[in-house]
Short mmCIF file of C-alpha atoms and ligand atoms in Angstrom, two decimals:
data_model
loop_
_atom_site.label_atom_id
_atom_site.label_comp_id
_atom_site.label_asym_id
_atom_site.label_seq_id
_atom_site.Cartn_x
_atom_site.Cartn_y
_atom_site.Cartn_z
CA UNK I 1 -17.19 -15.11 58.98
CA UNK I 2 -13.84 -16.44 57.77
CA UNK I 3 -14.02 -14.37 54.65
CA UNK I 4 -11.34 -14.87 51.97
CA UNK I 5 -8.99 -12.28 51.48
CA UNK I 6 -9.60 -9.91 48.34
CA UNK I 7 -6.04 -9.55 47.84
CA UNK I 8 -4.68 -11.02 44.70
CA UNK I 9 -1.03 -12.28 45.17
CA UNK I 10 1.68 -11.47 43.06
CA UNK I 11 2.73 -15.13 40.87
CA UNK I 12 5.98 -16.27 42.08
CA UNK I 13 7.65 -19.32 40.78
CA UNK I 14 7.81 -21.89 44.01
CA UNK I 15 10.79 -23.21 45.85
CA UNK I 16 10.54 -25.50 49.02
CA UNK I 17 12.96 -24.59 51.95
CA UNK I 18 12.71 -28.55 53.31
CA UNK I 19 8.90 -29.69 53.60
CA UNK I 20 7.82 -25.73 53.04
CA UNK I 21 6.69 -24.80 49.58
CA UNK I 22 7.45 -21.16 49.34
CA UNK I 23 5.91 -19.01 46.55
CA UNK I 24 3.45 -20.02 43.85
CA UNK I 25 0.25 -20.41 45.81
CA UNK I 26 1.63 -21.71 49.08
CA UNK I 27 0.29 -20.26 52.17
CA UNK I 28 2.45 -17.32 53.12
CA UNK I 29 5.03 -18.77 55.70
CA UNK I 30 6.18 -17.50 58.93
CA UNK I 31 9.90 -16.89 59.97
CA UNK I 32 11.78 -15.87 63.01
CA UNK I 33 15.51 -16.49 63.65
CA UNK I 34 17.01 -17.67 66.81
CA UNK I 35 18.89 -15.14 68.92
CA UNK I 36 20.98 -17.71 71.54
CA UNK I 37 24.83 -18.91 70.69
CA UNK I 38 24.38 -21.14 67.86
CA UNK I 39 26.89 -23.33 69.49
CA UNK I 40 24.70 -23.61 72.52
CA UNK I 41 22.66 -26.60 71.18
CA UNK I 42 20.31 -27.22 73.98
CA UNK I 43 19.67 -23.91 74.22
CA UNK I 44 19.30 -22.99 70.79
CA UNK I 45 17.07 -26.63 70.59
CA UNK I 46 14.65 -24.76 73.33
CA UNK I 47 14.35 -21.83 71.46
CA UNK I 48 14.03 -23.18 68.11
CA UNK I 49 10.82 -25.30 69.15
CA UNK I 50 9.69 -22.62 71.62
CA UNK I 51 9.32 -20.58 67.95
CA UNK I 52 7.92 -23.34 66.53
CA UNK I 53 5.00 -23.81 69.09
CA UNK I 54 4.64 -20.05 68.59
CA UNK I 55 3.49 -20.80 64.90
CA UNK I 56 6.96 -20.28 63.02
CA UNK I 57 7.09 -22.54 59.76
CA UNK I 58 10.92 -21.96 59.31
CA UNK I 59 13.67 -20.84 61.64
CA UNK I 60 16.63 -18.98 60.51
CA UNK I 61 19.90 -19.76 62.34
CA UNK I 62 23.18 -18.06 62.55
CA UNK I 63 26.18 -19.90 61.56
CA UNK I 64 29.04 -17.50 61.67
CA UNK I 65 31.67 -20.04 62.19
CA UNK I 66 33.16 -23.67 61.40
CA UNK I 67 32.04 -24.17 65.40
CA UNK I 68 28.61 -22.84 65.15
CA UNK I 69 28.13 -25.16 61.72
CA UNK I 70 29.27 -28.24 63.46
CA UNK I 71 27.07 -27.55 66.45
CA UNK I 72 23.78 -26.69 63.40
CA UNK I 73 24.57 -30.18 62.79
CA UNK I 74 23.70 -31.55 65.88
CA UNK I 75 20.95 -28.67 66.52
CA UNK I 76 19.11 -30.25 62.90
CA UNK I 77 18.89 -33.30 64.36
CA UNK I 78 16.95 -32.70 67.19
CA UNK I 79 14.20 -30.55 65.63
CA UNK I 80 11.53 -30.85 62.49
CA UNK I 81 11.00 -27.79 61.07
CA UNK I 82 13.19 -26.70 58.04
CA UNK I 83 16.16 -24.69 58.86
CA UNK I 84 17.80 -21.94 56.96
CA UNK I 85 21.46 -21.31 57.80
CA UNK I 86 22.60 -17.57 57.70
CA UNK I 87 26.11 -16.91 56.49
CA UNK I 88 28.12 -14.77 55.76
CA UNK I 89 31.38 -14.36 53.26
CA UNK I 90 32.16 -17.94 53.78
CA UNK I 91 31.95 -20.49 51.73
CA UNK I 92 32.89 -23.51 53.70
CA UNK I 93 30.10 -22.89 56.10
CA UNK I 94 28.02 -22.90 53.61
CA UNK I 95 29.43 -26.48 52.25
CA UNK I 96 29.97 -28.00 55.43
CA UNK I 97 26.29 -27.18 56.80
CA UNK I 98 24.67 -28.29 53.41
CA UNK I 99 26.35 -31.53 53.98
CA UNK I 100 24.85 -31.06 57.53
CA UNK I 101 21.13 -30.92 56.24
CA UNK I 102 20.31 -27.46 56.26
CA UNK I 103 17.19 -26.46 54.21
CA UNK I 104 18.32 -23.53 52.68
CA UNK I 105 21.62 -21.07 52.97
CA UNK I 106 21.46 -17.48 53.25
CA UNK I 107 24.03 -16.42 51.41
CA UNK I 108 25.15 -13.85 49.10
CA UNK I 109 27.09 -15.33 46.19
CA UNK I 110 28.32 -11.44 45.24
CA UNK I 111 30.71 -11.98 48.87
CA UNK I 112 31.39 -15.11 48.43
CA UNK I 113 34.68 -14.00 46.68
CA UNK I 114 36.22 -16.31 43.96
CA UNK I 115 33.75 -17.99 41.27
CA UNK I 116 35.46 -21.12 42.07
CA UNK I 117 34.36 -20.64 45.25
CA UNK I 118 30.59 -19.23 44.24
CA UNK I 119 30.34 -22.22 42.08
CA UNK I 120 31.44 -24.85 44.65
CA UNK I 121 28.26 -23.45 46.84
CA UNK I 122 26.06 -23.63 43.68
CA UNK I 123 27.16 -27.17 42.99
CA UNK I 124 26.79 -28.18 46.32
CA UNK I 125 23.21 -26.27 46.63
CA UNK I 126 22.13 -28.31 43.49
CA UNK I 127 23.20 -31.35 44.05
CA UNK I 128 21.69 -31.56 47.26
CA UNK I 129 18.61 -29.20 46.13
CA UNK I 130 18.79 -26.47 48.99
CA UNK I 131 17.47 -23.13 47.45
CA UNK I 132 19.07 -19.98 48.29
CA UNK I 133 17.84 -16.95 49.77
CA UNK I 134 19.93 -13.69 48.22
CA UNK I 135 19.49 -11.29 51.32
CA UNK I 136 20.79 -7.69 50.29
CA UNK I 137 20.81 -5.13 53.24
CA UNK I 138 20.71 -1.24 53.43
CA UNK I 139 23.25 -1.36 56.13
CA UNK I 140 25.84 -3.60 53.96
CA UNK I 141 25.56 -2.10 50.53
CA UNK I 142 28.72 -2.65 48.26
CA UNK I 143 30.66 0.48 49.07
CA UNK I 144 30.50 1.07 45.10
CA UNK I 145 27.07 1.02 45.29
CA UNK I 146 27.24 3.61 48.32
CA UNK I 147 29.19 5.74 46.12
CA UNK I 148 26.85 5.76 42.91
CA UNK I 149 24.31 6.75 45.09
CA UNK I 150 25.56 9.27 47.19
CA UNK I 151 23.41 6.66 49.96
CA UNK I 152 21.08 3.88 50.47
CA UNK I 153 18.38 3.82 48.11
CA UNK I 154 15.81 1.61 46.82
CA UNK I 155 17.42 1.32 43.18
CA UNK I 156 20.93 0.63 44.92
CA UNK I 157 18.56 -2.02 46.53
CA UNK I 158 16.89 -3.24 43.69
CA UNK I 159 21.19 -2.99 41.69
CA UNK I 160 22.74 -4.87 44.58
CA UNK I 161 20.04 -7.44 44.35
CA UNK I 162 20.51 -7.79 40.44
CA UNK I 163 23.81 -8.08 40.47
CA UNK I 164 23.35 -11.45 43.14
CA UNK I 165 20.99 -12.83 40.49
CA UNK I 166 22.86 -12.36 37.64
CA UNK I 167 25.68 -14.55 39.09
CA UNK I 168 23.13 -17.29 40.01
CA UNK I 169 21.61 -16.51 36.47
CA UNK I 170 25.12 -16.97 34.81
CA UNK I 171 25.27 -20.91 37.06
CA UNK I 172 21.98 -21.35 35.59
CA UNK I 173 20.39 -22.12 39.23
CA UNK I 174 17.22 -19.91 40.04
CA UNK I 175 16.60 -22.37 43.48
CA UNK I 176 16.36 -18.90 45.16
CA UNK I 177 14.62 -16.10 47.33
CA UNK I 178 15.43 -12.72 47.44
CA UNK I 179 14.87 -10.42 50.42
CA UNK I 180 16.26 -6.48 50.21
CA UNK I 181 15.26 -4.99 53.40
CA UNK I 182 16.11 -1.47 54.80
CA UNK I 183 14.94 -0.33 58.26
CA UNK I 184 13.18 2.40 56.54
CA UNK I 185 9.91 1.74 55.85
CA UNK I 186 9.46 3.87 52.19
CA UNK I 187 12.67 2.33 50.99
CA UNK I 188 11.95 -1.22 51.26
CA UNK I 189 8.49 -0.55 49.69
CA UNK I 190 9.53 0.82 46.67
CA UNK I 191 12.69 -1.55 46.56
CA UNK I 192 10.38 -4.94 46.67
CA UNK I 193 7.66 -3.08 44.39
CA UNK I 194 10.90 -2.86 42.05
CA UNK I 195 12.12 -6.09 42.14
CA UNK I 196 8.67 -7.10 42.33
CA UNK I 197 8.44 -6.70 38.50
CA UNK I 198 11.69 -7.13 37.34
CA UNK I 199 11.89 -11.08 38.61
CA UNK I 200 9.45 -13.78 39.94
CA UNK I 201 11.63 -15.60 42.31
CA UNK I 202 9.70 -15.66 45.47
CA UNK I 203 10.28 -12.93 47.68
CA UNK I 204 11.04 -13.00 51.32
CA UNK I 205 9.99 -9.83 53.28
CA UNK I 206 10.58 -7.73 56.32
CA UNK I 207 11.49 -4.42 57.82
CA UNK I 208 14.98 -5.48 58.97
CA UNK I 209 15.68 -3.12 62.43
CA UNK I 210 12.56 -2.27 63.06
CA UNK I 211 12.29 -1.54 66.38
CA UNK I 212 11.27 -2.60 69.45
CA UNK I 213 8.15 -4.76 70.50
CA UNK I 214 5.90 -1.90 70.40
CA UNK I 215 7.59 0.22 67.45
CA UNK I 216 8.74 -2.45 65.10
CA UNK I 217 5.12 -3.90 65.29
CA UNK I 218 4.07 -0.72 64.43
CA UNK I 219 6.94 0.01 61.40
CA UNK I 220 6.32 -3.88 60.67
CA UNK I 221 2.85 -3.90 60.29
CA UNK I 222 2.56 -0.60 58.17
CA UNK I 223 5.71 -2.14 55.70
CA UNK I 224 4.74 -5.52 55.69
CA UNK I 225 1.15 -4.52 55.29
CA UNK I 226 1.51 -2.17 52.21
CA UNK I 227 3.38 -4.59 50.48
CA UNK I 228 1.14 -8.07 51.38
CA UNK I 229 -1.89 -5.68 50.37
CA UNK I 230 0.13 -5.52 46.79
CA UNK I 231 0.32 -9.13 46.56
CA UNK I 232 3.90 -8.95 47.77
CA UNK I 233 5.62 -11.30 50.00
CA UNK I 234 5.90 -14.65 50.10
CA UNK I 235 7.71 -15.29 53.25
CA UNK I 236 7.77 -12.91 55.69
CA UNK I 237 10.27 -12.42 59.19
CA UNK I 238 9.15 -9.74 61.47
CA UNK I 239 12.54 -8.26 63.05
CA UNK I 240 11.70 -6.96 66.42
CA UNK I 241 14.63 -6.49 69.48
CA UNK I 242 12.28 -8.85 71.49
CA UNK I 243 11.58 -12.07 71.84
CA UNK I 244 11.74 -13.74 68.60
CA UNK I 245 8.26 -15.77 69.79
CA UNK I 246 7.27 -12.32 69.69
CA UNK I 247 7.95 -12.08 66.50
CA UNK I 248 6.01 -15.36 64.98
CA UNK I 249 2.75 -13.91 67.43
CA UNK I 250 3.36 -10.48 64.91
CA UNK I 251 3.49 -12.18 62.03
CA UNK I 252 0.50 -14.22 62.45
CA UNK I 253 -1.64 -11.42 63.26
CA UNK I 254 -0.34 -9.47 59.88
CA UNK I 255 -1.36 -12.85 58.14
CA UNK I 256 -4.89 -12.76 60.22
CA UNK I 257 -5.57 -8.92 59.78
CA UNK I 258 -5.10 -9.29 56.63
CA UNK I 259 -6.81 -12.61 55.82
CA UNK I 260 -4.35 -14.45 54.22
CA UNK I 261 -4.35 -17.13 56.94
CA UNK I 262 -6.15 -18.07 60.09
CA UNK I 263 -4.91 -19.69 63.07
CA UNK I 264 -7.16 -19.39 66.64
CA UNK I 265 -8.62 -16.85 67.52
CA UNK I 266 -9.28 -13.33 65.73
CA UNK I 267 -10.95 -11.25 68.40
CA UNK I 268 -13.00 -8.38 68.15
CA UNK I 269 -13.28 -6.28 71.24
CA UNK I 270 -14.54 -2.87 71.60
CA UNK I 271 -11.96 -0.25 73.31
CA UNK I 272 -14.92 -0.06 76.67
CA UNK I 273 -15.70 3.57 78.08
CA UNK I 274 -18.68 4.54 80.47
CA UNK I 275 -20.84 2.57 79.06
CA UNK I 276 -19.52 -1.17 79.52
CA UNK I 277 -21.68 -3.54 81.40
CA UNK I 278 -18.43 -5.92 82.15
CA UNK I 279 -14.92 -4.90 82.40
CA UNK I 280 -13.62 -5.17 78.47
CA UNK I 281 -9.82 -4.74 78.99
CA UNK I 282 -9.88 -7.38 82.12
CA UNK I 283 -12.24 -9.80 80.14
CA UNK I 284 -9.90 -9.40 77.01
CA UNK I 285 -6.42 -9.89 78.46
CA UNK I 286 -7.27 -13.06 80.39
CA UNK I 287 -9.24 -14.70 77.15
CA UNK I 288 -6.40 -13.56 74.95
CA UNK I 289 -3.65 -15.11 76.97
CA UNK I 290 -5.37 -18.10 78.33
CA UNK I 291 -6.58 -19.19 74.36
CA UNK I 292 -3.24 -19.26 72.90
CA UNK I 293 -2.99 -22.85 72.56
CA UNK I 294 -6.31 -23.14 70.13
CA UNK I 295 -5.07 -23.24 66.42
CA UNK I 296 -8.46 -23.67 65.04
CA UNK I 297 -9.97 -20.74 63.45
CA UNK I 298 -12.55 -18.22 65.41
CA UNK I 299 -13.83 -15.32 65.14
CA UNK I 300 -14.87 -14.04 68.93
CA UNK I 301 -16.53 -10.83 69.71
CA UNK I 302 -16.06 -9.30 72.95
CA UNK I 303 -17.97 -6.19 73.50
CA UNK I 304 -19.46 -3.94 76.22
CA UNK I 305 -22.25 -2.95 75.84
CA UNK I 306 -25.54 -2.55 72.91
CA UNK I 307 -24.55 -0.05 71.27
CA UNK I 308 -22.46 -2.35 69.12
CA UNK I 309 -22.40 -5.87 70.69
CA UNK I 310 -25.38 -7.47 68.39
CA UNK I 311 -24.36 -5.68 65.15
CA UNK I 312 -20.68 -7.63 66.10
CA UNK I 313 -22.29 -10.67 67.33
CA UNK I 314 -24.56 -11.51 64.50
CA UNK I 315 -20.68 -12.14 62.60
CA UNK I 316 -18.83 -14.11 64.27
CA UNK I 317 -18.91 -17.74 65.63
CA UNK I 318 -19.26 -16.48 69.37
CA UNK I 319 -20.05 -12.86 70.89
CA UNK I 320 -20.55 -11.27 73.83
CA UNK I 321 -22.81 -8.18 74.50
CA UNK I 322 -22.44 -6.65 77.50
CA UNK I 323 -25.97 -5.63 79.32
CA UNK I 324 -27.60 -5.30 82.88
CA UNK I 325 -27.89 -7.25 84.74
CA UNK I 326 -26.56 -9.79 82.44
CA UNK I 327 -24.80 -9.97 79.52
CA UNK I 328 -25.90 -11.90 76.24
CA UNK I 329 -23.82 -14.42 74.25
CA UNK I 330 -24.40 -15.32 70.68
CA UNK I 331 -23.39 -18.19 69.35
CA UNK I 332 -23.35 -18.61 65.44
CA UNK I 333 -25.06 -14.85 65.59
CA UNK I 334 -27.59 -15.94 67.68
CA UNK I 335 -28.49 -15.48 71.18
CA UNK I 336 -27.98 -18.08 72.95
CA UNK I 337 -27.73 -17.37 76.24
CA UNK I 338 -27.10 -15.24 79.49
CA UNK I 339 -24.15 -15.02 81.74
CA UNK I 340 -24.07 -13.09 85.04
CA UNK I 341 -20.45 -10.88 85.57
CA UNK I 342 -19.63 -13.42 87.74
CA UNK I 343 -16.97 -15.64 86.65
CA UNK I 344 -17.47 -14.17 83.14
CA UNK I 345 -14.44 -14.83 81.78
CA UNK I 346 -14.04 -18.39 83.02
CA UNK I 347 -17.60 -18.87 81.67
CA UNK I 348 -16.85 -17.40 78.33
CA UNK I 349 -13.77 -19.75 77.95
CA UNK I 350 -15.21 -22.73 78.37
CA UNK I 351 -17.71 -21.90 75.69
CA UNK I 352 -15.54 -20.90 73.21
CA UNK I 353 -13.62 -24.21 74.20
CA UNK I 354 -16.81 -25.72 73.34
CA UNK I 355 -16.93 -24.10 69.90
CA UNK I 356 -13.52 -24.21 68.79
CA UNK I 357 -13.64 -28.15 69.57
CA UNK I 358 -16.77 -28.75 67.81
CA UNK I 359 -14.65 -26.61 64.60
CA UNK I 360 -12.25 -28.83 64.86
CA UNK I 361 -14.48 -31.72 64.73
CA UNK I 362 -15.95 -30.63 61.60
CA UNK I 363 -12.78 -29.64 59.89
CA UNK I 364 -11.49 -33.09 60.92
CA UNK I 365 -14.64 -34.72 59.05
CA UNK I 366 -14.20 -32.27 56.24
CA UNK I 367 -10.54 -33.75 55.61
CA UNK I 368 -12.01 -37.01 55.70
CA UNK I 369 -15.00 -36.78 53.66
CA UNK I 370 -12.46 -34.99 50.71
CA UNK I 371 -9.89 -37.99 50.82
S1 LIG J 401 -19.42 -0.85 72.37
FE1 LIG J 401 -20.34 0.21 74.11
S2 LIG J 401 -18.87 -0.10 75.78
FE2 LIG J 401 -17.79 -0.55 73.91
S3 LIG J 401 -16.81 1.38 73.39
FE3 LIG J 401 -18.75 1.29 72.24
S4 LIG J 401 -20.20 2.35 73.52
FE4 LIG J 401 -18.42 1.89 74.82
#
């Protein structure tokens, strides 16, 4: 149960974007960005903590205008979690919403134009300590870049990044991420296994345009998970054309999957066919959406019949066997007891309730006993 996660990350020097350490051997955080008119404050407010309940530990916003930076002003105000302002070109967004309290700028000092202007948002980004996150783009390459190449590639990747961090390198500031994303899935592999050795700023990754709920999960989880199984990735934003809560849900199930953090529940559940003694898919879709609000760690079985419910059961904290004319539950990998198809999944909350309150108790006394 719970085991830890064989995969050894990659060391990245760490940077905090506001109370988030990000790198070194800080949990891997979760981003989304918010998708409503930046200078629609209540509603970018709502959405901001409805990612936030979702899991996110930082939220991107877009600040494409002096407007939209005076209204990130009074959006920071209003919520906790650290905010990273995305701009682009200019410069006096960037100033102005440093001065506002963001937590970190996206910005890419290679457009800001002028190095007086470059080093006015360095100053600024040191003074106040705000990192940077460099975030170079197969879709926006420098058309010189385009031209060298014939087309996107992962070494124009990997050159457009360099040249970003030689300017910052030049300032002396290394207070920075990188991202280089592509919304093909072999190119941003082999662009963040590049820049992967050639620096060890922390890296923030994703498969920018990835889809659609269903397909970007997929593209998501396949680039995302090749390069988190290298060690890669210190931050990570799922881009799906969905709801960005959506997107925090992905993310922590990449994380889970992969055991490189836990948060609720990680079911198991067998697919059902003829066999099941209970209906699997019914059972599994009302637990799953009615247990979204437990954040301590479980693992729950949920399967339909013997053929592999106590081989399951025996490894998690609770499972459930399906048999006739009851099915079995097993709690800690023992039986424990018998419930009837009636009310099953009702039943089965409560119990797992049961458990993940007791977890929490312990984990609570755990925290004490240690300080
Ligand atoms: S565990 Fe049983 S019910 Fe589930 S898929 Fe396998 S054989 Fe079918």
């Amino acid at each position: 149960m719970h085991m830890k996660s064989p995969i050894k990350r990659r060391v990245s020097r760490q940077i905090m974007v506001g109370t988030v350490p990000v790198g070194g051997d800080a949990p891997i955080s979760i981003q989304s960005m918010t998708n409503t008119e930046t200078t629609d404050v209540s509603a970018t407010v709502q959405q901001i903590q409805s990612i936030v309940n979702a899991g996110a530990d930082i939220v991107r916003v877009s600040v494409p205008s002096m407007e939209a930076a005076e209204a990130f002003g009074k959006i920071r105000k209003q919520v906790e979690v650290p905010l990273i302002a995305d701009i682009h070109f200019d410069y006096r967004i960037a100033l102005r919403v440093a001065d506002l309290g963001v937590d970190c700028l996206r910005i890419n000092p290679g457009n800001i134009g002028r190095e007086k202007r470059v080093q006015a948002v360095v100053d600024k980004a040191r003074d106040l300590n705000i990192p940077l996150r460099i975030g170079v783009n197969a879709g926006s390459l420098e058309k010189d870049l385009q031209k060298k190449y014939g087309e996107p590639t992962s070494d124009a990747l990997v050159e457009s990044a360099m040249r970003h961090v030689e300017i910052l390198d030049s300032m002396n500031f290394d207070n920075f991420k990188l991202s280089l994303k592509a919304s093909d899935i072999f190119m941003a592999v082999d662009a963040y296994r590049k820049i992967a050795k050639i620096i060890d700023n922390p890296l923030h990754i994703g498969i920018t345009e990835a889809g659609g709920l269903r397909g970007g999960t997929v593209k998501s989880s396949i680039g995302l998970g090749l390069l988190l199984m290298d060690g890669i990735g210190d931050t990570i934003r799922v881009s799906l054309a969905a709801d960005p809560v959506e997107e925090v849900k992905v993310g922590w199930d990449m994380l889970k999957s992969l055991k490189l953090r836990s948060k609720g529940i990680n079911f198991i559940a067998c697919p059902s066919c003829s066999r099941q003694n209970f209906d699997v898919i019914h059972t599994m879709n009302v637990l799953e959406s009615r247990l979204e609000d437990i954040t301590v760690p479980l693992d729950v079985a949920i399967i339909g019949c013997v053929v592999n419910g106590p081989g399951e059961a025996k490894e998690v904290d609770i499972g459930l066997t399906g048999g006739t004319p009851n099915n079995l539950i097993y709690i800690d990998g023992k039986p424990s007891q018998k419930l009837s198809q009636n009310n099953l999944a009702e039943e089965l909350e409560a119990l797992i309730r049961a458990k993940a309150a007791e977890k929490s108790h312990q984990l609570e006394s755990l925290i004490v006993k240690s300080s």
